[in-house]
Short mmCIF file of C-alpha atoms in Angstrom, two decimals:
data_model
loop_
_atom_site.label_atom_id
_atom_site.label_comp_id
_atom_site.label_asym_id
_atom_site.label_seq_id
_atom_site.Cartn_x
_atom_site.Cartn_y
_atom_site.Cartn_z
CA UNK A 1 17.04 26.42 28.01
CA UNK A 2 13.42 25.25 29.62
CA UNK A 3 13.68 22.59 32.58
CA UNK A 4 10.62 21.72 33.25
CA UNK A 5 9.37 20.99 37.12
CA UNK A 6 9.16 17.83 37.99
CA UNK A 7 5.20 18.34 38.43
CA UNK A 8 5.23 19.45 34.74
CA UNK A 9 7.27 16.72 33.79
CA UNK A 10 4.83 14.46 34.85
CA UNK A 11 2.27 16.42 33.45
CA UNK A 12 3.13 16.14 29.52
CA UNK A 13 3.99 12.54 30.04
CA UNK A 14 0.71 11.99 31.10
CA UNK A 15 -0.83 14.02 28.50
CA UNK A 16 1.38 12.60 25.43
CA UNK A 17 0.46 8.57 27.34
CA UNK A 18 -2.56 9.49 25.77
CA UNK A 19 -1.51 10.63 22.48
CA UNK A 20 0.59 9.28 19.17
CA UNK A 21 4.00 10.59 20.40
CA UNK A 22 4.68 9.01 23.38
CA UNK A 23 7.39 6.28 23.09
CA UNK A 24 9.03 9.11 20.65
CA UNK A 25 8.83 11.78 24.07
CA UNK A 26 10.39 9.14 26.50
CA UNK A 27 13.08 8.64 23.83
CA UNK A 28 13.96 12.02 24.17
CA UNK A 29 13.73 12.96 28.10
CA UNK A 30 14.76 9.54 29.26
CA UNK A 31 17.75 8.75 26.47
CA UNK A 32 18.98 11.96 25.19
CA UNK A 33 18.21 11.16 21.60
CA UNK A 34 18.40 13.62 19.00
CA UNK A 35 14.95 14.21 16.55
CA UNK A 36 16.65 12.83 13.85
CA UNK A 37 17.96 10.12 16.03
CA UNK A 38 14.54 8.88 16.96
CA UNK A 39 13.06 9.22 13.39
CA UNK A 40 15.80 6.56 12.18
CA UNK A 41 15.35 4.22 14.79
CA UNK A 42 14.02 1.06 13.45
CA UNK A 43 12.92 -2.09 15.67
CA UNK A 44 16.17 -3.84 14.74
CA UNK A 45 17.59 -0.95 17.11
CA UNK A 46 16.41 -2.46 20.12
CA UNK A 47 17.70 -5.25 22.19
CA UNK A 48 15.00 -6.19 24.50
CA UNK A 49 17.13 -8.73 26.53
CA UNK A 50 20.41 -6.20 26.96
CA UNK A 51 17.81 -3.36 27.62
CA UNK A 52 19.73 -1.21 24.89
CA UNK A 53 19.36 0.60 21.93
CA UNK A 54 21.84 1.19 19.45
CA UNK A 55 21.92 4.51 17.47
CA UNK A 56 23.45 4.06 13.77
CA UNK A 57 21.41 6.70 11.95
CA UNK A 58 19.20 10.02 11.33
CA UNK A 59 16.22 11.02 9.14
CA UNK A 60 16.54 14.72 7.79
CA UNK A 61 15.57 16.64 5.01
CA UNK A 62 17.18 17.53 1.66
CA UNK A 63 15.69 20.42 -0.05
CA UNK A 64 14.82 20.00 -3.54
CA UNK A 65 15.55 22.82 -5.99
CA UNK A 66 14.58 23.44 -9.31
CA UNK A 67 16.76 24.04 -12.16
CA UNK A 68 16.95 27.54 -12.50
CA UNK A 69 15.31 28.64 -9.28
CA UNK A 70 17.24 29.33 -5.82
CA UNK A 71 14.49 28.49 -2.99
CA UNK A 72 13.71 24.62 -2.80
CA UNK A 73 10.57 23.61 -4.34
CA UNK A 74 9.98 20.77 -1.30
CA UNK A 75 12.00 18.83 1.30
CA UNK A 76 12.58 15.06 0.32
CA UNK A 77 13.21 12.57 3.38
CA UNK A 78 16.34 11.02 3.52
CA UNK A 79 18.17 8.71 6.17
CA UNK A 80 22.28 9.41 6.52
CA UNK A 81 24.40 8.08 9.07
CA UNK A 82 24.50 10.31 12.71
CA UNK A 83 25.90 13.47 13.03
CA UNK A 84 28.97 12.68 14.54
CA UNK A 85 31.31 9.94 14.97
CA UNK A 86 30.79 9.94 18.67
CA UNK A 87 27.01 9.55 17.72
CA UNK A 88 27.57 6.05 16.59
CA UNK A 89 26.26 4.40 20.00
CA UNK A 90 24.59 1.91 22.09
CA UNK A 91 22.93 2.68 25.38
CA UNK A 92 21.33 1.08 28.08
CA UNK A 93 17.42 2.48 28.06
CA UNK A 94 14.59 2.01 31.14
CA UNK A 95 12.08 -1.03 31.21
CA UNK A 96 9.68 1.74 30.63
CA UNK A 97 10.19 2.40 26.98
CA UNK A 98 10.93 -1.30 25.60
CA UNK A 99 7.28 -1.90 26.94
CA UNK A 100 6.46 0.96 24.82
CA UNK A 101 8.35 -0.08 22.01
CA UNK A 102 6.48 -3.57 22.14
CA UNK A 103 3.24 -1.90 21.85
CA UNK A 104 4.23 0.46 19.08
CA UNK A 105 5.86 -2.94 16.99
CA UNK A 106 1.91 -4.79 17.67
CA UNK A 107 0.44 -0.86 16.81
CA UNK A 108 3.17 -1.39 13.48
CA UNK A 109 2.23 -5.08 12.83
CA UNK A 110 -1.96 -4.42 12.69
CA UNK A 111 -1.59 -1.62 9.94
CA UNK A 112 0.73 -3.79 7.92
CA UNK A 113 -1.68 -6.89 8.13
CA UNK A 114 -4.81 -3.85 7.32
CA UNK A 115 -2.73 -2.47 4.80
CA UNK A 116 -1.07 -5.22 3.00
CA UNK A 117 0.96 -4.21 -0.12
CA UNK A 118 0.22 -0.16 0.62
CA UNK A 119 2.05 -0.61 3.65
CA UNK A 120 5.87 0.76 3.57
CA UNK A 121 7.57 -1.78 5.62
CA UNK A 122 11.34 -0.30 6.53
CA UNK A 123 10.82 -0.55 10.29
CA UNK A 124 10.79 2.67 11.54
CA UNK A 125 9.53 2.95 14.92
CA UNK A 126 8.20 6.93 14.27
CA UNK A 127 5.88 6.45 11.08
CA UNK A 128 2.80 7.14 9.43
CA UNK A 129 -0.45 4.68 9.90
CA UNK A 130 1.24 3.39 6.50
CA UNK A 131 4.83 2.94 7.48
CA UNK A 132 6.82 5.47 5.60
CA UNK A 133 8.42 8.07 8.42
CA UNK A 134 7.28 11.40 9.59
CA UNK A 135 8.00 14.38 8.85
CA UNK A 136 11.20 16.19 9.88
CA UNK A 137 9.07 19.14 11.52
CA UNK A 138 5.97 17.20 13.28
CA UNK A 139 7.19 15.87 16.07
CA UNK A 140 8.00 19.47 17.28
CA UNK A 141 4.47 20.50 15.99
CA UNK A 142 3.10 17.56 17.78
CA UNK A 143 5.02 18.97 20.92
CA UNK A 144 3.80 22.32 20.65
CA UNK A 145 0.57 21.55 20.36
CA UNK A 146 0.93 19.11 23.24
CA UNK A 147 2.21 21.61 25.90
CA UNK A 148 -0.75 24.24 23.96
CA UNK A 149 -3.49 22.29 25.12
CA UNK A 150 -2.29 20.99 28.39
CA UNK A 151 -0.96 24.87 29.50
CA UNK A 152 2.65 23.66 30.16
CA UNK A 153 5.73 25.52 28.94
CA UNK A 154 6.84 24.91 25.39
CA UNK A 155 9.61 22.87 24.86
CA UNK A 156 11.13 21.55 22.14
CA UNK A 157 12.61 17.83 21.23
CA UNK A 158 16.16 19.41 21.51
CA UNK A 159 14.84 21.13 25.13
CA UNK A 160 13.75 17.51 26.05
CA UNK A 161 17.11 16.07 25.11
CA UNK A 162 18.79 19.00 27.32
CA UNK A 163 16.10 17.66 30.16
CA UNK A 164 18.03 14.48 30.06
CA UNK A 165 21.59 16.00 30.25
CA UNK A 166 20.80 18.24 33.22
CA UNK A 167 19.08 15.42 34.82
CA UNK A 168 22.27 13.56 34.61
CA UNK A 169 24.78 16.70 36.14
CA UNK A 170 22.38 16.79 38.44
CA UNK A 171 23.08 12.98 39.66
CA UNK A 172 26.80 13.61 39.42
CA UNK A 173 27.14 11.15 36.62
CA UNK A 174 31.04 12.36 35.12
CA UNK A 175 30.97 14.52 32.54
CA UNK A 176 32.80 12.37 29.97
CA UNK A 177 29.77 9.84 30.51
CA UNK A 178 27.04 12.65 29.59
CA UNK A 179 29.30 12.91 26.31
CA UNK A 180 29.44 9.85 25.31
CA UNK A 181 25.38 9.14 25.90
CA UNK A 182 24.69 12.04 24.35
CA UNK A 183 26.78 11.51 21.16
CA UNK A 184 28.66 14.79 21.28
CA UNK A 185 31.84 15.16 19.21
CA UNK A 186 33.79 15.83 22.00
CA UNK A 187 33.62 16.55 26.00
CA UNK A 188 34.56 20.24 25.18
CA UNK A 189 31.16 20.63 23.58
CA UNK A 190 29.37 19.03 26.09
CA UNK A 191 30.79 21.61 28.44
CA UNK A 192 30.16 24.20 27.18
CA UNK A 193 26.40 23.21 26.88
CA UNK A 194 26.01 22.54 30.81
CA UNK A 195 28.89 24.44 32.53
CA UNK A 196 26.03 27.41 33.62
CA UNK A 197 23.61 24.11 35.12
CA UNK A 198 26.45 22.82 36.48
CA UNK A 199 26.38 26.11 39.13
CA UNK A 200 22.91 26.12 39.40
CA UNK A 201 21.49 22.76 40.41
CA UNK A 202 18.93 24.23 42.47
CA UNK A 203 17.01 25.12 38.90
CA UNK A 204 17.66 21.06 37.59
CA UNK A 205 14.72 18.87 38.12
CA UNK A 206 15.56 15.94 40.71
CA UNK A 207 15.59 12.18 38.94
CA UNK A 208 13.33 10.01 40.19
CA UNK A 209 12.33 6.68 39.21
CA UNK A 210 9.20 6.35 39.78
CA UNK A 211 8.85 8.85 36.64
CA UNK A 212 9.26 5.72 34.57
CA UNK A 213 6.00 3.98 36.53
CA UNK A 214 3.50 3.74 33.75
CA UNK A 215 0.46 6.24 32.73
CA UNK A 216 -1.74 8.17 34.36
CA UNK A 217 -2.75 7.95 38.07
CA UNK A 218 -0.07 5.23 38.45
CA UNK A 219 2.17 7.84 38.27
CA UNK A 220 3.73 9.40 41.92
#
């Protein structure tokens, strides 16, 4: 499991600020979201006055196989409920990202006005210029690429997601609480995920607010 420094944290925020993948990277290190999580958010999600977002389903990929053949011919999207029961939730999320969400929704709004009737308007906040949603694999390609060219340690969006739990045992926030945020099916599992970082907070980055000040040099 990578934990980035809080140096390098800073770092690939900075770098993805300028970038197509931001708002999907805070998502991840900030909220604990899963990949599919964050593909199958949709505006609707978000309740800018609460400061929440609620979590009701994932995007994945169904392989398609050809009659007669045993290796799938090409991956369709598809959008299913979460993973779990427990992933059914609504969370509180930082000032931070609804300002990012905002500008992805007026980013969303000027290719369906440029667009018109070619745009695919389901109201995913990860999508194409034309609407329909990425991908399964590119936001880790994006990521990988990302840390590539900015000579930080690759990570993945399920390493971010681990950045966030460790971040919380770090603060002392109950384990129970971590479970629930996170989604897992039961405190057992969450456990056994963090029970080694729960000896060694000397390796767990420190949280800090003023990772959530905005881009660039603003950043302390």
């Amino acid at each position: 499991m990578i934990i980035l420094s809080r140096e390098k944290l800073k770092a690939l925020l900075a770098a993805s600020s300028k970038g197509n993948w931001y708002l999907e990277i805070m998502l991840a290190v900030f909220c604990g979201l899963r990949k599919g999580e964050i593909g199958g958010l949709k505006y609707a999600d978000f309740d800018m006055e609460r400061e929440t977002v609620s979590i009701s389903r994932q995007i994945t990929s169904n392989p398609i196989i050809p009659k007669g053949q045993c290796r799938p011919e090409q991956y369709q999207i598809t959008e299913r409920p979460p993973k779990t029961d427990n992933s059914y939730r609504t969370i509180k999320i930082p000032s931070a990202v609804l300002k990012e969400v905002g500008i992805r929704r007026r980013l969303a709004e000027g290719n369906r006005a440029r667009l018109g009737d070619l745009y695919l308007d389901r109201g995913y906040i990860s999508s194409r210029e034309n609407g329909a949603p990425h991908g399964t694999a590119s936001f880790n390609a994006a990521l990988s690429k990302l840390c590539e060219r900015n000579a930080l340690p690759h990570i993945t969006v399920h390493g971010l997601r681990h950045m966030y739990a460790t971040i919380l045992v770090e603060q002392g926030v109950p384990l129970v609480k971590i479970s629930a945020l996170l989604g897992h099916s039961s405190v057992n599992t969450t456990f056994e995920y963090y029970c080694e970082v729960m000896d060694e907070n000397d390796k767990i980055i420190s949280f800090m607010n003023s990772t959530f000040i905005a881009k660039g040099d603003e950043m302390e």
